[in-house]
Coordinates of C-alpha atoms in Angstrom, one line a residue:
M1 CA -52.2 23.9 -43.4
S2 CA -53.4 26.7 -41.1
S3 CA -56.3 25.9 -38.8
L4 CA -58.2 28.0 -36.2
L5 CA -59.2 24.8 -34.3
T6 CA -56.0 23.0 -34.2
N7 CA -52.6 24.7 -33.6
M8 CA -50.1 21.9 -34.0
S9 CA -47.1 24.2 -33.5
A10 CA -48.5 25.4 -30.1
M11 CA -49.3 21.9 -29.1
S12 CA -45.8 20.7 -29.8
A13 CA -44.3 23.7 -28.1
L14 CA -46.5 23.1 -25.0
Q15 CA -45.5 19.4 -24.8
S16 CA -41.9 20.3 -25.0
L17 CA -42.3 23.0 -22.3
S18 CA -44.2 20.6 -20.0
A19 CA -41.4 18.0 -20.3
T20 CA -38.8 20.6 -19.5
Q21 CA -40.7 21.8 -16.5
K22 CA -41.1 18.3 -15.2
S23 CA -37.3 17.7 -15.5
L24 CA -36.7 21.0 -13.9
Q25 CA -38.9 20.1 -10.9
T26 CA -37.1 16.8 -10.5
T27 CA -33.7 18.5 -10.6
Q28 CA -34.8 21.2 -8.1
N29 CA -36.0 18.4 -5.8
Q30 CA -32.6 16.7 -6.0
I31 CA -30.8 20.0 -5.2
S32 CA -33.1 20.8 -2.3
S33 CA -33.0 17.2 -0.8
G34 CA -29.5 16.2 -1.9
L35 CA -31.0 12.9 -3.0
R36 CA -31.2 11.4 -6.4
V37 CA -33.4 8.6 -5.1
A38 CA -35.6 10.0 -2.4
N39 CA -38.7 7.8 -2.9
A40 CA -39.5 4.3 -4.2
S41 CA -40.9 5.9 -7.4
D42 CA -37.4 7.4 -8.2
N43 CA -35.8 3.9 -8.3
A44 CA -37.5 1.1 -6.5
A45 CA -34.5 -1.2 -6.3
Y46 CA -32.0 1.4 -5.1
W47 CA -34.6 2.8 -2.6
S48 CA -35.2 -0.6 -1.2
I49 CA -31.5 -1.4 -0.8
S50 CA -30.7 2.0 0.8
T51 CA -33.6 1.8 3.2
T52 CA -32.4 -1.6 4.5
M53 CA -28.8 -0.5 4.7
K54 CA -29.8 2.7 6.5
S55 CA -31.6 0.6 9.1
D56 CA -28.4 -1.5 9.5
T57 CA -26.3 1.6 10.1
S58 CA -28.7 2.6 12.9
A59 CA -28.2 -0.8 14.4
L60 CA -24.4 -0.5 14.0
T61 CA -24.6 2.9 15.8
A62 CA -26.3 1.2 18.7
V63 CA -23.6 -1.5 18.7
S64 CA -20.9 1.2 18.8
D65 CA -22.7 2.8 21.7
A66 CA -22.9 -0.6 23.5
L67 CA -19.2 -1.2 22.9
N68 CA -18.3 2.2 24.3
L69 CA -20.5 1.4 27.4
G70 CA -18.8 -2.0 27.7
S71 CA -15.3 -0.3 27.5
S72 CA -16.3 2.2 30.2
T73 CA -17.6 -0.7 32.4
L74 CA -14.4 -2.6 32.0
G75 CA -12.3 0.5 32.6
T76 CA -14.1 1.1 35.9
A77 CA -13.5 -2.5 36.9
T78 CA -9.8 -2.3 35.9
S79 CA -9.3 0.9 37.9
A80 CA -10.8 -0.8 41.0
L81 CA -8.7 -3.8 40.4
N82 CA -5.5 -1.7 40.3
S83 CA -6.5 -0.1 43.6
T84 CA -7.1 -3.6 45.0
L85 CA -3.6 -4.6 44.1
T86 CA -2.2 -1.5 45.8
I87 CA -4.2 -2.4 49.0
L88 CA -3.0 -6.0 48.9
Q89 CA 0.6 -4.9 48.5
K90 CA 0.2 -2.7 51.6
M91 CA -1.3 -5.7 53.5
K92 CA 1.6 -7.8 52.4
A93 CA 4.0 -5.2 53.8
D94 CA 2.0 -5.1 57.1
L95 CA 2.3 -8.8 57.4
V96 CA 6.1 -8.7 56.9
T97 CA 6.2 -6.0 59.6
A98 CA 4.0 -8.2 61.9
Q99 CA 6.6 -11.0 61.7
T100 CA 9.4 -8.7 63.0
P101 CA 10.4 -9.5 66.6
G102 CA 9.0 -7.0 69.1
V103 CA 6.3 -5.6 66.9
D104 CA 2.8 -5.2 68.4
K105 CA 0.5 -7.2 66.2
T106 CA -2.5 -5.3 67.5
Q107 CA -1.1 -2.0 66.2
V108 CA -0.3 -3.6 62.8
Q109 CA -3.8 -5.0 62.7
S110 CA -5.2 -1.4 63.1
D111 CA -3.5 -0.5 59.8
I112 CA -4.6 -3.8 58.2
S113 CA -8.2 -3.1 59.3
A114 CA -8.0 0.3 57.5
Q115 CA -6.8 -1.5 54.4
Q116 CA -9.6 -4.1 54.7
Q117 CA -12.2 -1.3 54.9
S118 CA -10.7 0.4 51.9
L119 CA -10.8 -2.9 50.0
V120 CA -14.5 -3.3 50.8
S121 CA -15.2 0.2 49.7
V122 CA -13.3 -0.1 46.5
L123 CA -15.0 -3.3 45.4
S124 CA -18.5 -2.2 46.4
S125 CA -18.1 1.1 44.4
A126 CA -16.5 -0.5 41.3
S127 CA -19.8 0.1 39.5
F128 CA -20.5 1.8 36.2
N129 CA -24.1 2.4 35.3
G130 CA -25.1 -0.1 38.0
V131 CA -22.8 -2.8 36.7
N132 CA -20.1 -4.2 39.0
L133 CA -18.0 -6.9 37.4
L134 CA -16.0 -7.7 40.5
D135 CA -18.6 -8.5 43.2
G136 CA -20.4 -11.5 41.6
S137 CA -23.7 -9.6 41.1
Q138 CA -23.6 -9.6 37.3
G139 CA -23.6 -12.2 34.6
S140 CA -25.5 -15.4 33.6
A141 CA -25.2 -18.9 35.1
G142 CA -24.9 -17.8 38.6
G143 CA -22.7 -14.8 37.8
T144 CA -20.0 -16.7 36.0
S145 CA -19.9 -14.7 32.8
V146 CA -21.1 -11.5 31.2
S147 CA -21.6 -10.7 27.6
F148 CA -21.1 -7.4 25.7
V149 CA -22.8 -6.7 22.4
S150 CA -20.0 -6.5 19.8
S151 CA -21.5 -6.8 16.3
F152 CA -24.5 -6.7 14.0
A153 CA -24.6 -8.7 10.8
R154 CA -27.1 -9.5 8.0
D155 CA -26.7 -12.5 5.7
S156 CA -27.6 -13.0 2.1
A157 CA -31.1 -14.2 3.1
G158 CA -31.7 -11.1 5.1
N159 CA -31.4 -12.7 8.5
T160 CA -29.7 -10.6 11.2
T161 CA -27.6 -11.7 14.1
L162 CA -25.9 -10.0 17.1
G163 CA -22.4 -11.0 18.1
T164 CA -21.1 -10.8 21.7
I165 CA -17.8 -10.7 23.5
N166 CA -17.9 -12.8 26.7
L167 CA -16.0 -12.3 29.9
D168 CA -15.5 -14.9 32.6
I169 CA -16.3 -13.2 35.9
S170 CA -16.3 -16.3 38.0
A171 CA -14.2 -16.7 41.1
S172 CA -11.6 -18.3 38.9
G173 CA -11.9 -15.5 36.3
A174 CA -12.4 -12.0 37.6
Q175 CA -14.8 -12.1 40.6
L176 CA -13.0 -10.6 43.6
A177 CA -15.7 -10.0 46.2
G178 CA -18.6 -12.2 47.2
T179 CA -18.6 -15.4 49.3
S180 CA -16.9 -17.3 46.4
G181 CA -14.7 -14.5 45.1
I182 CA -11.0 -14.6 44.9
L183 CA -10.4 -12.4 48.0
A184 CA -12.9 -14.4 50.1
T185 CA -11.3 -17.8 49.4
A186 CA -7.6 -17.0 48.7
I187 CA -6.3 -17.5 52.3
S188 CA -9.0 -19.6 53.9
G189 CA -7.2 -22.9 53.1
G190 CA -3.9 -21.6 54.3
I191 CA -5.4 -20.4 57.6
S192 CA -7.2 -23.7 58.3
S193 CA -4.1 -25.7 57.7
G194 CA -2.0 -23.3 59.8
V195 CA -4.1 -23.1 62.9
A196 CA -3.4 -25.6 65.7
G197 CA -6.7 -26.8 67.1
T198 CA -10.2 -25.9 65.9
G199 CA -11.1 -24.5 69.3
S200 CA -8.2 -22.2 69.7
A201 CA -8.5 -18.4 69.7
A202 CA -6.6 -18.2 66.5
A203 CA -8.9 -20.7 64.8
Q204 CA -11.9 -18.7 65.9
N205 CA -10.4 -15.5 64.5
F206 CA -9.6 -17.1 61.1
A207 CA -12.8 -19.2 60.7
A208 CA -14.2 -18.6 57.2
G209 CA -11.0 -16.6 56.5
S210 CA -11.2 -13.7 54.1
I211 CA -8.7 -11.1 53.1
M212 CA -11.4 -8.5 53.8
A213 CA -12.0 -9.8 57.4
F214 CA -9.0 -11.6 58.9
D215 CA -7.4 -10.4 62.2
I216 CA -3.8 -11.0 63.2
S217 CA -4.0 -9.7 66.7
S218 CA -3.5 -13.1 68.2
A219 CA -1.9 -14.9 65.2
T220 CA 1.0 -17.2 65.6
S221 CA 4.1 -17.1 63.5
T222 CA 2.7 -20.0 61.5
D223 CA -0.6 -18.2 61.0
L224 CA 1.2 -15.1 59.7
T225 CA 3.2 -17.2 57.3
N226 CA 0.0 -18.8 55.9
I227 CA -1.8 -15.5 55.7
Q228 CA 1.1 -14.0 53.8
A229 CA 1.0 -16.9 51.4
G230 CA -2.7 -16.3 51.0
I231 CA -2.0 -12.6 50.2
E232 CA 0.6 -13.7 47.7
S233 CA -1.9 -16.0 46.1
A234 CA -4.5 -13.3 46.0
I235 CA -2.1 -10.9 44.3
K236 CA -1.4 -13.5 41.7
E237 CA -5.1 -14.2 41.1
V238 CA -6.0 -10.5 41.0
T239 CA -3.2 -9.9 38.5
A240 CA -4.6 -12.7 36.3
A241 CA -8.1 -11.2 36.6
G242 CA -6.6 -7.8 35.5
A243 CA -5.0 -9.5 32.5
K244 CA -8.4 -11.0 31.6
L245 CA -10.2 -7.7 31.9
G246 CA -7.5 -5.9 30.0
A247 CA -7.6 -8.4 27.1
T248 CA -11.4 -8.1 26.9
Q249 CA -11.2 -4.3 26.9
T250 CA -8.6 -4.4 24.1
N251 CA -10.9 -6.8 22.2
I252 CA -13.8 -4.4 22.7
N253 CA -11.8 -1.3 21.6
T254 CA -10.6 -3.1 18.5
Q255 CA -14.2 -4.2 17.6
S256 CA -15.4 -0.6 18.3
T257 CA -12.9 0.7 15.7
F258 CA -14.0 -1.9 13.2
V259 CA -17.7 -1.2 13.7
S260 CA -17.1 2.5 13.2
S261 CA -15.2 1.8 10.0
L262 CA -17.9 -0.6 8.8
N263 CA -20.6 2.0 9.5
D264 CA -18.7 4.6 7.5
A265 CA -18.3 2.1 4.6
I266 CA -22.0 1.3 4.5
T267 CA -23.0 5.0 4.7
S268 CA -20.6 5.7 1.8
G269 CA -22.1 2.8 -0.2
V270 CA -25.7 4.0 0.4
G271 CA -24.6 7.5 -0.6
S272 CA -23.3 6.3 -3.9
L273 CA -26.7 4.7 -4.6
V274 CA -29.1 7.5 -3.7
D275 CA -27.2 10.8 -3.3
A276 CA -27.4 13.4 -6.0
D277 CA -24.3 14.6 -7.7
M278 CA -24.6 18.3 -7.0
N279 CA -22.2 19.4 -9.7
V280 CA -24.3 17.5 -12.3
A281 CA -27.6 18.7 -10.8
S282 CA -26.5 22.4 -10.7
T283 CA -25.3 22.2 -14.4
R284 CA -28.5 20.5 -15.4
L285 CA -30.6 23.1 -13.6
Q286 CA -29.1 25.9 -15.6
A287 CA -29.6 24.1 -18.8
L288 CA -33.2 23.3 -18.0
Q289 CA -33.9 26.9 -17.0
T290 CA -32.6 28.0 -20.4
Q291 CA -34.7 25.4 -22.1
Q292 CA -37.7 26.6 -20.2
Q293 CA -37.2 30.2 -21.3
L294 CA -36.8 29.0 -24.9
G295 CA -39.9 26.8 -24.6
I296 CA -42.0 29.8 -23.4
Q297 CA -40.8 31.9 -26.3
S298 CA -41.5 29.0 -28.8
L299 CA -45.1 28.7 -27.4
S300 CA -45.6 32.4 -27.7
I301 CA -44.5 32.4 -31.3
A302 CA -46.8 29.4 -32.1
N303 CA -49.7 31.2 -30.5
Q304 CA -49.0 34.3 -32.7
N305 CA -49.5 32.2 -35.9
A306 CA -53.3 32.6 -35.4
Q307 CA -52.9 36.4 -35.7
L308 CA -51.4 35.9 -39.2
I309 CA -54.7 34.4 -40.4
L310 CA -56.5 37.7 -39.7
K311 CA -54.3 39.5 -42.2
L312 CA -55.5 37.2 -44.9
F313 CA -59.0 38.7 -44.4
G314 CA -57.6 42.2 -44.4
A315 CA -58.0 42.6 -40.7

């Protein structure tokens, strides 16, 4: 049946062309954005999952930055600690020299004083981004520990938690300077027990003894022996503190590598959910462009059917 009012062929061709153009627009959007799921309307479930996981990767990136910052902070402290050991070893050598018969202790003290000033300088400048792990100015509970952000996790219920790596920076851990630090307390006991008479000149020189402040100018042989024992004790304690810092830094570096790998894995997983396959999209684009051209031709042919009716009237 031929009708002037209703052209079924044209209507069918138009519907097919509209569907093709809609698919073509979707494919073009995928190619331009690189995403198969760009909005919730594309796939609500995948869009929701990918949005959550993308926020987690941002948090993991922040954790990675925090770990790098922590590693740098520990590296600065370790460098200062190594310098401290070098200075203590020089002091030890000076004390051995001071116990040699005929040596002027005042002259030896001049070199020790220079080492003490270097020690103060090293420990006061062992700071990275305002954080000094060796002087007792950092940490919780009176400066006994400090925490580094190490992980970010989300459980099945959607709850998130931050993990930390803790470092003991107390006087028995890594704290060197300060009134309760290793270097302030290492020789005070030895000095007190080695000085004869609390009112003597030597007792006054070594009162509140500290490796960063002692003076051997008027020290007795017993005093020198006790001070040397204190230096030995300090070297042992500083070495232990170095091992603690080194172990923590290794832990942080290992965690940093894991967080980086985890971030890559999550990013890859999100990509598999929402990224467009460009090979498939480009092939589909060509096919849809061909369908569009054929649809236009089909609609054109359908519209020409009305012209055939005129010929029936001899037009």
